[in-house]
Tab-separated table of C-alpha atoms in Angstrom:
chain	number	residue	atom	x	y	z
A	1	UNK	CA	65.195	107.004	35.760
A	2	UNK	CA	67.152	104.308	37.629
A	3	UNK	CA	67.340	103.226	41.222
A	4	UNK	CA	70.495	101.279	42.128
A	5	UNK	CA	70.863	99.262	45.321
A	6	UNK	CA	73.333	96.441	46.117
A	7	UNK	CA	74.059	95.852	42.421
A	8	UNK	CA	70.336	95.790	41.622
A	9	UNK	CA	68.771	98.247	39.218
A	10	UNK	CA	65.213	99.431	38.677
A	11	UNK	CA	64.482	101.618	35.647
A	12	UNK	CA	61.446	103.632	34.634
A	13	UNK	CA	60.674	104.251	30.969
A	14	UNK	CA	58.141	107.018	30.404
A	15	UNK	CA	56.863	108.163	27.014
A	16	UNK	CA	54.805	111.332	26.541
A	17	UNK	CA	52.886	111.515	23.256
A	18	UNK	CA	55.282	108.969	21.809
A	19	UNK	CA	58.465	110.770	22.887
A	20	UNK	CA	60.592	109.093	25.542
A	21	UNK	CA	61.672	111.133	28.541
A	22	UNK	CA	65.335	110.237	28.759
A	23	UNK	CA	67.031	108.674	31.762
A	24	UNK	CA	69.052	111.845	32.319
A	25	UNK	CA	65.911	114.007	32.438
A	26	UNK	CA	64.040	111.666	34.812
A	27	UNK	CA	67.082	111.344	37.085
A	28	UNK	CA	67.128	115.098	37.456
A	29	UNK	CA	63.430	116.006	37.583
A	30	UNK	CA	61.314	112.965	38.588
A	31	UNK	CA	60.044	113.288	42.162
A	32	UNK	CA	57.454	110.492	42.230
A	33	UNK	CA	55.813	107.993	39.879
A	34	UNK	CA	52.878	105.796	40.897
A	35	UNK	CA	51.190	103.109	38.839
A	36	UNK	CA	47.931	101.848	40.326
A	37	UNK	CA	46.772	98.444	39.119
A	38	UNK	CA	43.211	99.014	40.266
A	39	UNK	CA	40.746	96.827	42.107
A	40	UNK	CA	37.666	95.367	40.364
A	41	UNK	CA	35.095	98.034	39.572
A	42	UNK	CA	37.757	100.675	38.905
A	43	UNK	CA	40.295	101.689	36.276
A	44	UNK	CA	44.096	101.685	36.251
A	45	UNK	CA	45.915	104.996	36.534
A	46	UNK	CA	49.342	106.564	36.782
A	47	UNK	CA	50.513	109.792	38.399
A	48	UNK	CA	53.782	111.585	37.744
A	49	UNK	CA	55.247	114.368	39.888
A	50	UNK	CA	58.072	116.374	38.325
A	51	UNK	CA	60.317	119.130	39.577
A	52	UNK	CA	59.357	122.094	37.387
A	53	UNK	CA	62.056	124.517	38.501
A	54	UNK	CA	62.428	125.722	34.910
A	55	UNK	CA	58.630	126.128	34.479
A	56	UNK	CA	58.732	124.068	31.278
A	57	UNK	CA	55.474	122.277	32.107
A	58	UNK	CA	53.767	125.634	32.669
A	59	UNK	CA	54.836	127.002	29.288
A	60	UNK	CA	55.870	125.147	26.116
A	61	UNK	CA	55.357	121.669	27.587
A	62	UNK	CA	51.994	122.393	29.198
A	63	UNK	CA	49.998	119.123	29.231
A	64	UNK	CA	46.671	118.864	27.428
A	65	UNK	CA	43.806	116.609	28.468
A	66	UNK	CA	43.973	113.471	26.363
A	67	UNK	CA	47.763	113.525	25.923
A	68	UNK	CA	49.104	109.972	25.971
A	69	UNK	CA	51.493	108.515	28.533
A	70	UNK	CA	53.054	105.045	28.310
A	71	UNK	CA	55.050	103.643	31.237
A	72	UNK	CA	57.157	100.574	31.922
A	73	UNK	CA	59.209	99.471	34.936
A	74	UNK	CA	62.259	97.259	34.356
A	75	UNK	CA	64.360	95.512	37.006
A	76	UNK	CA	67.817	94.006	36.503
A	77	UNK	CA	69.630	91.733	38.981
A	78	UNK	CA	66.732	92.415	41.341
A	79	UNK	CA	66.163	89.070	43.041
A	80	UNK	CA	69.154	87.222	41.621
A	81	UNK	CA	72.161	87.910	39.367
A	82	UNK	CA	71.340	87.962	35.675
A	83	UNK	CA	67.629	88.454	36.204
A	84	UNK	CA	65.769	90.930	33.993
A	85	UNK	CA	62.019	91.500	34.224
A	86	UNK	CA	59.549	94.109	33.045
A	87	UNK	CA	56.207	95.490	34.172
A	88	UNK	CA	54.399	97.161	31.242
A	89	UNK	CA	52.017	99.564	32.967
A	90	UNK	CA	50.042	100.295	29.816
A	91	UNK	CA	48.810	103.358	27.968
A	92	UNK	CA	47.026	106.242	29.701
A	93	UNK	CA	45.508	109.613	28.835
A	94	UNK	CA	46.025	112.793	30.842
A	95	UNK	CA	43.044	113.524	33.067
A	96	UNK	CA	44.280	116.148	35.541
A	97	UNK	CA	47.156	118.615	35.920
A	98	UNK	CA	48.202	120.374	39.130
A	99	UNK	CA	51.016	122.844	39.752
A	100	UNK	CA	52.326	123.695	43.219
A	101	UNK	CA	55.042	125.905	44.553
A	102	UNK	CA	57.374	127.201	45.589
A	103	UNK	CA	59.476	125.335	44.674
A	104	UNK	CA	57.503	124.610	41.514
A	105	UNK	CA	56.401	121.094	40.736
A	106	UNK	CA	53.829	119.672	38.339
A	107	UNK	CA	51.615	116.648	39.018
A	108	UNK	CA	50.023	114.843	36.083
A	109	UNK	CA	47.438	112.089	36.482
A	110	UNK	CA	46.465	109.863	33.561
A	111	UNK	CA	43.732	107.237	33.320
A	112	UNK	CA	43.308	104.005	31.374
A	113	UNK	CA	39.922	105.109	29.987
A	114	UNK	CA	40.369	107.211	26.826
A	115	UNK	CA	39.062	110.755	27.081
A	116	UNK	CA	36.679	110.268	24.142
A	117	UNK	CA	35.148	107.280	25.941
A	118	UNK	CA	34.771	109.053	29.296
A	119	UNK	CA	31.008	109.441	28.895
A	120	UNK	CA	30.641	105.740	29.786
A	121	UNK	CA	31.694	106.661	33.338
A	122	UNK	CA	30.179	110.150	33.472
A	123	UNK	CA	26.833	110.194	31.664
A	124	UNK	CA	23.775	108.455	33.104
A	125	UNK	CA	21.625	106.641	30.557
A	126	UNK	CA	18.299	104.832	30.406
A	127	UNK	CA	18.181	101.755	28.191
A	128	UNK	CA	16.315	98.463	28.020
A	129	UNK	CA	18.208	95.340	27.032
A	130	UNK	CA	16.125	92.396	25.776
A	131	UNK	CA	17.149	88.821	24.992
A	132	UNK	CA	20.794	89.650	25.490
A	133	UNK	CA	23.923	88.060	26.968
A	134	UNK	CA	26.374	89.703	29.345
A	135	UNK	CA	29.213	89.608	26.817
A	136	UNK	CA	27.055	91.438	24.266
A	137	UNK	CA	26.321	94.200	26.786
A	138	UNK	CA	30.026	94.433	27.636
A	139	UNK	CA	30.990	94.633	23.943
A	140	UNK	CA	28.486	97.425	23.309
A	141	UNK	CA	29.830	99.445	26.253
A	142	UNK	CA	33.459	98.728	25.329
A	143	UNK	CA	32.822	100.072	21.820
A	144	UNK	CA	31.361	103.316	23.202
A	145	UNK	CA	34.291	103.609	25.618
A	146	UNK	CA	36.843	103.138	22.791
A	147	UNK	CA	38.196	100.051	24.548
A	148	UNK	CA	38.961	96.510	23.440
A	149	UNK	CA	36.846	93.893	25.233
A	150	UNK	CA	38.619	91.044	27.027
A	151	UNK	CA	36.011	88.573	28.300
A	152	UNK	CA	37.806	85.834	30.234
A	153	UNK	CA	34.908	84.398	32.288
A	154	UNK	CA	33.832	80.865	31.390
A	155	UNK	CA	30.117	81.714	31.724
A	156	UNK	CA	28.109	84.147	29.617
A	157	UNK	CA	24.727	84.655	31.333
A	158	UNK	CA	21.635	85.472	29.247
A	159	UNK	CA	18.748	87.784	30.130
A	160	UNK	CA	15.198	88.138	28.877
A	161	UNK	CA	15.238	91.788	29.897
A	162	UNK	CA	17.516	94.188	31.768
A	163	UNK	CA	16.791	97.840	32.502
A	164	UNK	CA	19.574	100.392	32.790
A	165	UNK	CA	17.878	103.152	34.781
A	166	UNK	CA	19.739	106.433	35.164
A	167	UNK	CA	23.115	104.713	35.504
A	168	UNK	CA	26.371	105.245	33.703
A	169	UNK	CA	27.321	102.441	31.334
A	170	UNK	CA	30.243	101.421	33.518
A	171	UNK	CA	28.223	101.381	36.764
A	172	UNK	CA	25.473	99.360	35.088
A	173	UNK	CA	27.958	96.823	33.735
A	174	UNK	CA	29.760	96.502	37.087
A	175	UNK	CA	26.475	95.888	38.948
A	176	UNK	CA	25.165	93.403	36.391
A	177	UNK	CA	28.425	91.473	36.259
A	178	UNK	CA	28.764	91.453	40.059
A	179	UNK	CA	25.408	89.676	40.324
A	180	UNK	CA	26.994	86.908	38.232
A	181	UNK	CA	30.232	86.755	40.243
A	182	UNK	CA	32.167	88.454	37.443
A	183	UNK	CA	34.547	91.370	38.048
A	184	UNK	CA	35.029	94.340	35.723
A	185	UNK	CA	37.946	96.747	35.361
A	186	UNK	CA	39.594	99.025	32.808
A	187	UNK	CA	43.241	98.300	32.158
A	188	UNK	CA	45.700	98.994	29.353
A	189	UNK	CA	43.133	100.149	26.796
A	190	UNK	CA	40.900	97.163	27.550
A	191	UNK	CA	37.571	96.547	29.268
A	192	UNK	CA	38.282	93.349	31.193
A	193	UNK	CA	35.685	90.946	32.617
A	194	UNK	CA	36.860	87.952	34.627
A	195	UNK	CA	35.545	85.409	37.121
A	196	UNK	CA	37.259	86.077	40.469
A	197	UNK	CA	36.510	82.535	41.695
A	198	UNK	CA	38.435	81.158	38.692
A	199	UNK	CA	41.360	83.484	39.449
A	200	UNK	CA	41.341	82.392	43.100
A	201	UNK	CA	41.959	78.795	41.986
A	202	UNK	CA	45.104	79.681	40.044
A	203	UNK	CA	48.487	78.747	41.616
A	204	UNK	CA	50.111	81.360	43.847
A	205	UNK	CA	52.775	83.396	42.040
A	206	UNK	CA	54.943	83.822	45.140
A	207	UNK	CA	55.156	83.454	48.921
A	208	UNK	CA	55.199	86.431	51.287
A	209	UNK	CA	57.079	85.193	54.349
A	210	UNK	CA	57.443	87.082	57.624
A	211	UNK	CA	61.062	88.044	58.235
A	212	UNK	CA	61.795	87.573	54.536
A	213	UNK	CA	60.345	88.739	51.218
A	214	UNK	CA	61.475	92.366	51.628
A	215	UNK	CA	58.509	93.265	53.845
A	216	UNK	CA	58.520	96.926	54.939
A	217	UNK	CA	55.129	96.981	56.610
A	218	UNK	CA	51.828	95.125	56.875
A	219	UNK	CA	48.333	95.246	58.361
A	220	UNK	CA	45.681	92.579	58.956
A	221	UNK	CA	42.085	93.680	59.546
A	222	UNK	CA	39.180	91.975	61.281
A	223	UNK	CA	35.774	93.439	62.140
A	224	UNK	CA	32.613	92.039	63.707
A	225	UNK	CA	30.566	93.788	61.012
A	226	UNK	CA	32.405	91.809	58.338
A	227	UNK	CA	31.852	88.408	59.926
A	228	UNK	CA	31.577	85.715	57.270
A	229	UNK	CA	28.141	84.175	56.691
A	230	UNK	CA	27.545	80.463	56.236
A	231	UNK	CA	24.657	80.726	53.795
A	232	UNK	CA	22.537	83.181	51.847
A	233	UNK	CA	18.798	83.103	51.184
A	234	UNK	CA	17.315	85.211	48.370
A	235	UNK	CA	13.549	85.804	48.321
A	236	UNK	CA	11.419	87.773	45.897
A	237	UNK	CA	7.657	88.046	45.650
A	238	UNK	CA	6.658	89.399	42.228
A	239	UNK	CA	3.741	91.824	42.258
A	240	UNK	CA	0.530	90.576	40.648
A	241	UNK	CA	0.327	92.043	37.160
A	242	UNK	CA	-3.446	92.540	37.100
A	243	UNK	CA	-6.720	91.971	38.974
A	244	UNK	CA	-7.554	89.226	36.514
A	245	UNK	CA	-4.340	87.384	37.393
A	246	UNK	CA	-5.084	87.738	41.109
A	247	UNK	CA	-8.472	86.035	40.602
A	248	UNK	CA	-6.752	83.112	38.892
A	249	UNK	CA	-4.463	82.671	41.899
A	250	UNK	CA	-6.211	83.671	45.122
A	251	UNK	CA	-2.976	83.138	47.038
A	252	UNK	CA	-1.353	86.020	45.134
A	253	UNK	CA	2.031	85.928	43.387
A	254	UNK	CA	4.262	83.005	44.182
A	255	UNK	CA	7.421	83.821	46.138
A	256	UNK	CA	10.671	82.843	44.455
A	257	UNK	CA	13.313	81.554	46.860
A	258	UNK	CA	16.942	80.638	46.281
A	259	UNK	CA	19.683	79.514	48.639
A	260	UNK	CA	23.384	78.795	48.757
A	261	UNK	CA	24.956	77.092	51.774
A	262	UNK	CA	28.621	76.470	52.534
A	263	UNK	CA	29.780	73.106	53.883
A	264	UNK	CA	29.771	72.894	57.700
A	265	UNK	CA	27.697	76.079	57.914
A	266	UNK	CA	25.699	74.996	60.956
A	267	UNK	CA	25.566	77.749	63.574
A	268	UNK	CA	27.005	80.404	61.225
A	269	UNK	CA	24.818	83.474	60.499
A	270	UNK	CA	22.527	83.507	57.446
A	271	UNK	CA	22.653	86.408	54.977
A	272	UNK	CA	19.137	87.306	53.841
A	273	UNK	CA	18.588	89.201	50.595
A	274	UNK	CA	15.401	90.539	49.025
A	275	UNK	CA	16.059	91.319	45.359
A	276	UNK	CA	14.186	90.882	42.123
A	277	UNK	CA	14.751	87.545	40.398
A	278	UNK	CA	12.791	85.769	37.671
A	279	UNK	CA	13.520	82.102	38.411
A	280	UNK	CA	14.701	79.823	41.206
A	281	UNK	CA	17.892	79.149	39.252
A	282	UNK	CA	18.590	82.877	39.102
A	283	UNK	CA	17.842	83.188	42.837
A	284	UNK	CA	20.287	80.366	43.637
A	285	UNK	CA	22.968	81.982	41.496
A	286	UNK	CA	22.417	85.371	43.120
A	287	UNK	CA	22.544	83.809	46.601
A	288	UNK	CA	25.982	82.359	45.892
A	289	UNK	CA	27.334	85.599	44.474
A	290	UNK	CA	25.873	87.807	47.226
A	291	UNK	CA	27.453	85.459	49.770
A	292	UNK	CA	30.793	85.780	47.981
A	293	UNK	CA	30.568	89.580	47.855
A	294	UNK	CA	29.907	89.812	51.596
A	295	UNK	CA	32.430	87.195	52.691
A	296	UNK	CA	35.163	88.853	50.606
A	297	UNK	CA	35.143	91.684	53.149
A	298	UNK	CA	36.593	89.473	55.877
A	299	UNK	CA	40.220	88.356	55.863
A	300	UNK	CA	41.831	91.493	54.430
A	301	UNK	CA	45.434	92.657	54.652
A	302	UNK	CA	47.927	95.106	53.167
A	303	UNK	CA	51.663	94.812	52.553
A	304	UNK	CA	54.356	97.301	51.638
A	305	UNK	CA	57.178	95.441	49.939
A	306	UNK	CA	60.448	95.931	48.154
A	307	UNK	CA	59.412	96.580	44.542
A	308	UNK	CA	58.196	93.473	42.728
A	309	UNK	CA	57.051	93.572	39.096
A	310	UNK	CA	55.211	90.241	39.549
A	311	UNK	CA	52.606	91.735	41.853
A	312	UNK	CA	49.411	92.608	39.990
A	313	UNK	CA	45.690	92.772	40.627
A	314	UNK	CA	44.085	89.344	40.260
A	315	UNK	CA	47.099	87.141	41.050
A	316	UNK	CA	47.314	84.986	44.180
A	317	UNK	CA	50.035	84.849	46.834
A	318	UNK	CA	50.706	82.666	49.895
A	319	UNK	CA	51.129	84.502	53.205
A	320	UNK	CA	53.307	82.606	55.715
A	321	UNK	CA	54.633	83.153	59.222
A	322	UNK	CA	51.721	85.269	60.473
A	323	UNK	CA	49.904	82.607	62.511
A	324	UNK	CA	46.140	82.568	62.032
A	325	UNK	CA	46.452	85.079	59.192
A	326	UNK	CA	48.411	82.594	57.064
A	327	UNK	CA	46.813	81.381	53.879
A	328	UNK	CA	46.267	81.985	50.213
A	329	UNK	CA	45.240	85.518	49.224
A	330	UNK	CA	44.254	87.273	46.008
A	331	UNK	CA	45.510	90.769	45.203
A	332	UNK	CA	42.726	93.335	44.896
A	333	UNK	CA	44.983	96.299	44.164
A	334	UNK	CA	48.706	96.754	43.495
A	335	UNK	CA	50.406	100.129	43.671
A	336	UNK	CA	53.930	100.469	42.255
A	337	UNK	CA	55.766	103.592	43.473
A	338	UNK	CA	58.991	104.791	41.939
A	339	UNK	CA	60.598	107.638	43.871
A	340	UNK	CA	63.923	109.370	44.096
A	341	UNK	CA	65.702	106.516	45.846
A	342	UNK	CA	63.495	103.422	46.038
A	343	UNK	CA	61.076	101.225	44.096
A	344	UNK	CA	58.256	99.994	46.377
A	345	UNK	CA	55.108	97.928	45.807
A	346	UNK	CA	52.026	98.226	48.015
A	347	UNK	CA	49.291	95.595	47.772
A	348	UNK	CA	45.774	95.229	49.165
A	349	UNK	CA	44.797	91.583	49.456
A	350	UNK	CA	41.983	89.356	50.697
A	351	UNK	CA	41.802	85.678	51.540
A	352	UNK	CA	40.529	83.474	48.736
A	353	UNK	CA	37.141	81.971	49.483
A	354	UNK	CA	37.859	78.615	47.911
A	355	UNK	CA	34.365	78.149	46.460
């Protein structure tokens, strides 16, 4: 399907089980297409809503769970004459089917996680990992999920022992990686791990300027409960393993303490965390990453923009013309919507932390 405006053209290519839905068909029957480039901790998805006046999707064309959808958005002459750019959305498998009426329409949602690998997000497991690195854990889970592993973090933490206790593989991996400041998502048939701090340092892809940039709407959010902290202190007191050990050390188990402090943090609240750690180095690392996780909640915004294939989760943008909200932001989530008459991109962003 194509959307034409002022000599510009946006086209959607949609393949179902390898067969392309032609432009003529989409022009007549497509009601809405949404590609969600998901936030860390989630998976990408697409949804397609079609006019089913002929009841084809309720009869011979009835979707089956696991059917494959491949989507791509192309723009021509969009920002300037002669320009051509593409946004490959990836490959997805049908996860849900809904029919409404009258008039009849069918809504198909497809996810980036293959159906045969869905147990990694659905089934809770108990497993002990010993003398293992994060990348090894990720590779093991990616294999079970039928995904290719993309590990783009520069660090690969090691562990003497980790216990997965009644957690799904994906939840366990997300929690473990988060403690190391590493984000996890499922996208385009891949299990992706990346360091958000490294992505924050990358150059901004574009500027979003008030009064320009095809802005249709925006919000900026502030809350006293999401006030940024200036430092984080992690403390953990291991339990004594036996009476014999207690006699050797009458003072009991030694408390492990770690801390991470931002520059010029005097007078700013301290985040205090009590979690299990094995060493001071681990406590210091956890303090930094817990501080990042909390401070990411402040400085958030959303924009609805004229469609832009450059906007994707994990890239940075400069926001200008909004006073104290100006600055460099990273995109958490990008949602590309392709309707009857317009191609629109919605983004959820947060200010980069810079450390």
